Structures are given as structure tokens and as C-alpha cells.
Short mmCIF file of C-alpha atoms in Angstrom, two decimals:
data_model
loop_
_atom_site.label_atom_id
_atom_site.label_comp_id
_atom_site.label_asym_id
_atom_site.label_seq_id
_atom_site.Cartn_x
_atom_site.Cartn_y
_atom_site.Cartn_z
CA ALA A 249 -15.42 -54.78 -13.83
CA GLN A 250 -14.62 -54.16 -10.42
CA THR A 251 -16.03 -56.15 -7.74
CA VAL A 252 -16.30 -55.44 -3.63
CA THR A 253 -16.70 -58.35 -1.40
CA GLN A 254 -17.57 -58.39 2.37
CA SER A 255 -17.12 -62.11 3.63
CA GLN A 256 -18.84 -61.38 6.94
CA PRO A 257 -22.99 -60.58 6.44
CA GLU A 258 -22.73 -60.71 10.54
CA MET A 259 -20.56 -60.09 13.37
CA SER A 260 -20.47 -58.97 16.94
CA VAL A 261 -18.89 -57.03 19.81
CA GLN A 262 -19.10 -56.10 23.40
CA GLU A 263 -19.34 -52.95 24.22
CA ALA A 264 -16.29 -50.94 24.48
CA GLU A 265 -14.14 -53.54 22.77
CA THR A 266 -12.75 -53.87 19.04
CA VAL A 267 -13.86 -55.16 16.09
CA THR A 268 -12.64 -55.51 12.13
CA LEU A 269 -15.09 -55.58 10.07
CA SER A 270 -13.26 -57.12 6.36
CA CYS A 271 -13.77 -55.60 2.38
CA THR A 272 -11.52 -57.37 -0.52
CA TYR A 273 -12.15 -55.44 -3.97
CA ASP A 274 -10.85 -56.67 -7.27
CA THR A 275 -10.20 -53.87 -10.12
CA SER A 276 -7.31 -53.04 -12.68
CA GLU A 277 -7.32 -49.71 -12.02
CA SER A 278 -4.48 -47.89 -10.10
CA ASP A 279 -7.24 -44.63 -9.54
CA TYR A 280 -9.82 -45.02 -7.36
CA TYR A 281 -11.21 -44.26 -3.85
CA LEU A 282 -12.27 -46.80 -0.98
CA PHE A 283 -15.26 -45.86 1.66
CA TRP A 284 -17.04 -47.37 4.37
CA TYR A 285 -20.64 -46.64 4.49
CA LYS A 286 -22.69 -47.30 7.68
CA GLN A 287 -26.52 -47.56 8.00
CA PRO A 288 -28.26 -47.85 10.89
CA PRO A 289 -31.99 -48.89 11.05
CA SER A 290 -33.56 -45.48 10.06
CA ARG A 291 -31.50 -46.38 6.38
CA GLN A 292 -30.03 -43.34 6.27
CA MET A 293 -26.63 -43.95 4.57
CA ILE A 294 -23.77 -42.23 6.76
CA LEU A 295 -20.25 -41.45 4.84
CA VAL A 296 -18.07 -43.52 8.23
CA ILE A 297 -14.37 -42.73 6.54
CA ARG A 298 -13.08 -42.53 2.77
CA GLN A 299 -9.60 -43.94 1.48
CA GLU A 300 -8.17 -42.48 -1.80
CA ALA A 301 -6.07 -45.47 -3.36
CA TYR A 302 -2.97 -43.39 -3.51
CA LYS A 303 -2.10 -42.43 -0.10
CA GLN A 304 -0.54 -44.94 1.54
CA GLN A 305 -1.34 -43.98 4.93
CA ASN A 306 -4.54 -45.16 7.02
CA ALA A 307 -7.11 -42.82 7.16
CA THR A 308 -8.42 -42.46 10.59
CA GLU A 309 -11.38 -40.56 12.00
CA ASN A 310 -11.95 -40.68 15.81
CA ARG A 311 -12.58 -44.33 16.86
CA PHE A 312 -12.36 -45.50 12.70
CA SER A 313 -9.50 -46.36 11.36
CA VAL A 314 -8.77 -48.69 8.04
CA ASN A 315 -6.43 -51.26 6.94
CA PHE A 316 -5.65 -50.54 3.24
CA GLN A 317 -3.35 -53.01 2.29
CA LYS A 318 -3.10 -51.99 -1.66
CA ALA A 319 -1.47 -55.28 -3.46
CA ALA A 320 -3.75 -57.70 -1.56
CA LYS A 321 -6.43 -55.12 -2.28
CA SER A 322 -8.15 -55.40 1.23
CA PHE A 323 -9.50 -52.70 3.10
CA SER A 324 -10.54 -53.61 6.39
CA LEU A 325 -12.70 -51.33 9.22
CA LYS A 326 -11.62 -51.48 12.83
CA ILE A 327 -13.56 -49.79 15.15
CA SER A 328 -12.12 -49.12 18.54
CA ASP A 329 -14.24 -48.68 21.54
CA SER A 330 -17.66 -49.82 20.42
CA GLN A 331 -21.09 -47.71 21.05
CA LEU A 332 -24.43 -48.84 21.40
CA GLY A 333 -24.89 -46.43 18.59
CA ASP A 334 -22.44 -48.43 16.46
CA ALA A 335 -24.61 -50.68 15.82
CA ALA A 336 -26.03 -51.26 11.80
CA MET A 337 -24.92 -52.08 8.62
CA TYR A 338 -22.19 -51.51 6.91
CA PHE A 339 -20.89 -51.14 3.44
CA CYS A 340 -17.78 -51.44 1.66
CA ALA A 341 -17.23 -49.37 -1.86
CA TYR A 342 -15.37 -48.41 -4.53
CA ARG A 343 -15.50 -45.82 -6.52
CA SER A 344 -13.02 -45.21 -9.74
CA GLY A 345 -10.85 -42.00 -10.65
CA LEU A 346 -11.44 -41.91 -13.88
CA TYR A 347 -14.70 -39.18 -14.43
CA ASN A 348 -15.90 -41.69 -17.24
CA GLN A 349 -17.10 -43.86 -14.92
CA GLY A 350 -19.45 -41.12 -13.68
CA GLY A 351 -18.42 -41.21 -9.87
CA LYS A 352 -20.96 -44.61 -9.21
CA LEU A 353 -20.23 -46.74 -6.58
CA ILE A 354 -20.32 -50.46 -6.25
CA PHE A 355 -20.64 -51.66 -3.23
CA GLY A 356 -20.40 -55.20 -1.32
CA GLN A 357 -23.15 -57.25 0.23
CA GLY A 358 -22.53 -55.31 3.85
CA THR A 359 -21.75 -56.54 7.35
CA GLU A 360 -24.68 -56.17 9.94
CA LEU A 361 -22.61 -55.34 13.17
CA SER A 362 -24.89 -55.67 16.65
CA VAL A 363 -23.11 -54.64 19.79
CA LYS A 364 -23.88 -55.91 23.17
CA PRO A 365 -23.95 -54.11 26.40
CA ASP B 1491 -30.15 -26.52 5.00
CA GLY B 1492 -28.59 -27.97 2.52
CA GLY B 1493 -29.00 -31.63 1.54
CA ILE B 1494 -31.30 -34.49 -0.23
CA THR B 1495 -35.03 -35.01 0.25
CA GLN B 1496 -37.08 -37.83 -1.28
CA SER B 1497 -40.30 -38.14 -1.18
CA PRO B 1498 -41.89 -40.50 -0.98
CA LYS B 1499 -41.33 -42.55 2.40
CA TYR B 1500 -43.70 -45.11 1.66
CA LEU B 1501 -44.66 -45.74 -2.03
CA PHE B 1502 -47.37 -48.31 -2.91
CA ARG B 1503 -47.62 -49.65 -5.89
CA LYS B 1504 -50.40 -52.06 -7.82
CA GLU B 1505 -49.61 -54.22 -10.73
CA GLY B 1506 -49.07 -52.29 -14.04
CA GLN B 1507 -48.81 -49.15 -12.71
CA ASN B 1508 -45.87 -46.92 -13.30
CA VAL B 1509 -44.75 -44.93 -10.09
CA THR B 1510 -42.45 -41.54 -9.95
CA LEU B 1511 -40.62 -41.58 -6.94
CA SER B 1512 -38.88 -38.38 -6.13
CA CYS B 1513 -35.36 -36.72 -5.09
CA GLU B 1514 -34.29 -33.50 -5.08
CA GLN B 1515 -30.82 -31.48 -3.58
CA ASN B 1516 -30.09 -28.54 -3.16
CA LEU B 1517 -26.37 -29.27 -2.28
CA ASN B 1518 -25.57 -27.69 -6.25
CA HIS B 1519 -23.91 -31.20 -6.66
CA ASP B 1520 -23.64 -31.78 -10.18
CA ALA B 1521 -24.08 -35.75 -10.16
CA MET B 1522 -26.80 -37.52 -9.36
CA TYR B 1523 -27.69 -41.05 -8.43
CA TRP B 1524 -30.72 -44.01 -8.04
CA TYR B 1525 -29.69 -46.91 -6.38
CA ARG B 1526 -31.51 -50.30 -5.23
CA GLN B 1527 -30.92 -52.25 -2.08
CA ASP B 1528 -32.76 -55.60 -1.35
CA PRO B 1529 -32.35 -58.06 1.63
CA GLY B 1530 -29.34 -59.37 1.85
CA GLN B 1531 -27.77 -57.21 -0.94
CA GLY B 1532 -25.03 -53.82 -1.05
CA LEU B 1533 -26.83 -51.65 -3.42
CA ARG B 1534 -26.81 -51.74 -6.88
CA LEU B 1535 -26.70 -48.65 -9.39
CA ILE B 1536 -30.23 -48.38 -11.34
CA TYR B 1537 -29.22 -44.72 -13.40
CA TYR B 1538 -27.19 -42.14 -13.19
CA SER B 1539 -26.58 -38.32 -14.70
CA GLN B 1540 -23.55 -36.46 -14.44
CA ILE B 1541 -25.10 -33.45 -15.43
CA VAL B 1542 -28.48 -31.59 -16.33
CA ASN B 1543 -30.12 -32.95 -19.74
CA ASP B 1544 -27.49 -36.49 -19.99
CA PHE B 1545 -28.01 -39.58 -18.07
CA GLN B 1546 -26.75 -43.36 -17.97
CA LYS B 1547 -27.55 -46.61 -17.63
CA GLY B 1548 -26.19 -48.72 -14.21
CA ASP B 1549 -25.97 -52.21 -13.41
CA ILE B 1550 -29.75 -52.70 -13.80
CA ALA B 1551 -31.91 -50.53 -15.66
CA GLU B 1552 -34.40 -52.14 -17.08
CA GLY B 1553 -38.04 -51.31 -15.88
CA TYR B 1554 -36.55 -47.59 -15.02
CA SER B 1555 -36.31 -44.72 -16.03
CA VAL B 1556 -35.25 -41.37 -15.20
CA SER B 1557 -35.16 -36.94 -15.88
CA ARG B 1558 -32.62 -35.30 -15.60
CA GLU B 1559 -34.07 -31.89 -16.80
CA LYS B 1560 -33.15 -29.78 -13.26
CA LYS B 1561 -29.80 -29.78 -11.61
CA GLU B 1562 -31.79 -30.12 -8.24
CA SER B 1563 -34.31 -32.64 -9.19
CA PHE B 1564 -33.55 -36.45 -10.55
CA PRO B 1565 -36.63 -38.67 -10.63
CA LEU B 1566 -37.00 -42.05 -10.97
CA THR B 1567 -40.03 -43.35 -12.90
CA VAL B 1568 -40.72 -47.23 -12.53
CA THR B 1569 -42.53 -48.49 -15.05
CA SER B 1570 -44.51 -51.75 -15.30
CA ALA B 1571 -41.83 -53.71 -16.99
CA GLN B 1572 -40.07 -54.10 -13.60
CA LYS B 1573 -40.98 -57.37 -12.85
CA ASN B 1574 -40.07 -57.30 -9.03
CA PRO B 1575 -39.81 -53.25 -7.92
CA THR B 1576 -40.71 -54.01 -4.15
CA ALA B 1577 -37.02 -52.53 -2.98
CA PHE B 1578 -35.56 -49.89 -0.62
CA TYR B 1579 -34.44 -46.96 -3.23
CA LEU B 1580 -32.11 -44.29 -2.30
CA CYS B 1581 -30.89 -40.86 -4.08
CA ALA B 1582 -27.73 -39.78 -3.63
CA SER B 1583 -25.28 -36.71 -5.28
CA THR B 1584 -22.19 -35.44 -5.50
CA LEU B 1585 -19.48 -33.22 -6.84
CA PRO B 1586 -16.77 -34.43 -8.90
CA GLY B 1587 -13.88 -36.57 -6.89
CA ASN B 1588 -15.81 -36.23 -3.30
CA GLU B 1589 -17.88 -38.45 -1.50
CA GLN B 1590 -21.97 -39.26 -2.52
CA PHE B 1591 -24.17 -38.11 -0.08
CA PHE B 1592 -27.69 -40.10 0.09
CA GLY B 1593 -31.10 -39.11 0.52
CA PRO B 1594 -33.63 -41.03 3.17
CA GLY B 1595 -34.64 -43.15 0.95
CA THR B 1596 -38.21 -44.54 -0.23
CA ARG B 1597 -39.69 -48.11 0.27
CA LEU B 1598 -41.89 -49.06 -2.71
CA THR B 1599 -43.97 -52.05 -2.44
CA VAL B 1600 -46.40 -54.09 -4.95
CA LEU B 1601 -49.09 -54.43 -3.72
#
């Protein structure tokens, strides 16, 4: 069975600085996808970034980028130029590429990010 | 606007009572999902459905039931068999190969 682990329950960053959130996963599959979701105090889940396992290039979305280390099964999220609006719970998630797995997401425990002005 | 709606936003249940949480989407997505979120934990999958009239149990299906009679709707019933139902419930939907989109959630509290 696949698992996702986020070992940092809480992180803090100064406004305009850079912070990296860690995520490791375990799988025997070769076809899969990885995601970072953001959950602000409103509790609405918002997709931040996605990474296809077959792609070697790390995904980027504006100030958000990932460091995808497939052999190490590591998928960290880097937030540059942190803003007050980045304060939220961040979840790392795994999805199998196999159709018979139903497209379901397996989530880590989450990292609560606070941003100091 | 396309999206996922969940109702009600807050729900209170008495002991021994069944309650149904609504999830509707107008995104024409094939697959729909129900997740449960507890404090300090990630989301855990309750049930999912990839097509109409078919659904599969997730990791924590005991005490819950679902139906998928229409593509747009995937209601979740929390039965009296669920011993600790107080939690935040999130519904999601997706097209195959794409990321999941989430509804705003329902907060269920047992009185």
C-alpha cells in the first residue's frame, strides 16, 4: 500500500523569505502523480502544484516549485517570496496512475505554515 | 459557474440518528469522492465512485453509505453505526488523469 509522510507538523517563515516543506512517499508503482494542496482557514482545498512521476523536470507555478527526487521518493515544496496569504495547512498527496485504483488521493498528515510579517 | 457544492455547511446529529450530506457538481466529472478530515490528520478516503451506479469503499467506509444515481450527485449518509462521526467532510470530483477539485466541506458535530 502507498503511504505519504510529512514529518513537519508546523513550519514558520518570515514574509518575503523562502521556505521548504518536506514530503516523502512510499510506492512500488512506476506510474503516479504527486500533488501539493493548500488548505487556508476557510478549509477550502486548493491545488498548488502537481508533478507527474514520468517527468524529470520539476514542476513550477509562479512562486511555488517542487524538488522531485524519484529515487529517494521525496517531493518537497518550495515557496519563494512568502506572503501572508500563504499561511495555511499544506498537504502532500499521491495518486496512482492505474485506472483500477480509482484516482483516489492518499494524503500526508499536513504541515501548518505560518507567515510572520 | 462550474464547481462543487456541499450542503449543509454545518450539521448537528443526535446519537443514534442517520444524517445525509449532500455533494453536487456541475463540472461533468466522472469520478466523485468523499474524504473525512480530523484535527491533526490528513484526509482519509471514505467512498468513491468512478461511474454512475457504481461505488467502492475507501479506507474508512464502516458506518457510512453512499449512492450514485446521477452523475452530478454523490450523497453520503452517516449512519448510527459510525461511532465517532464528528469531523469535517470533503467531497471531490475529477476527470480521469486530472487533479481533484474539492467542495467547501461540511462540518458534522454529534450532540
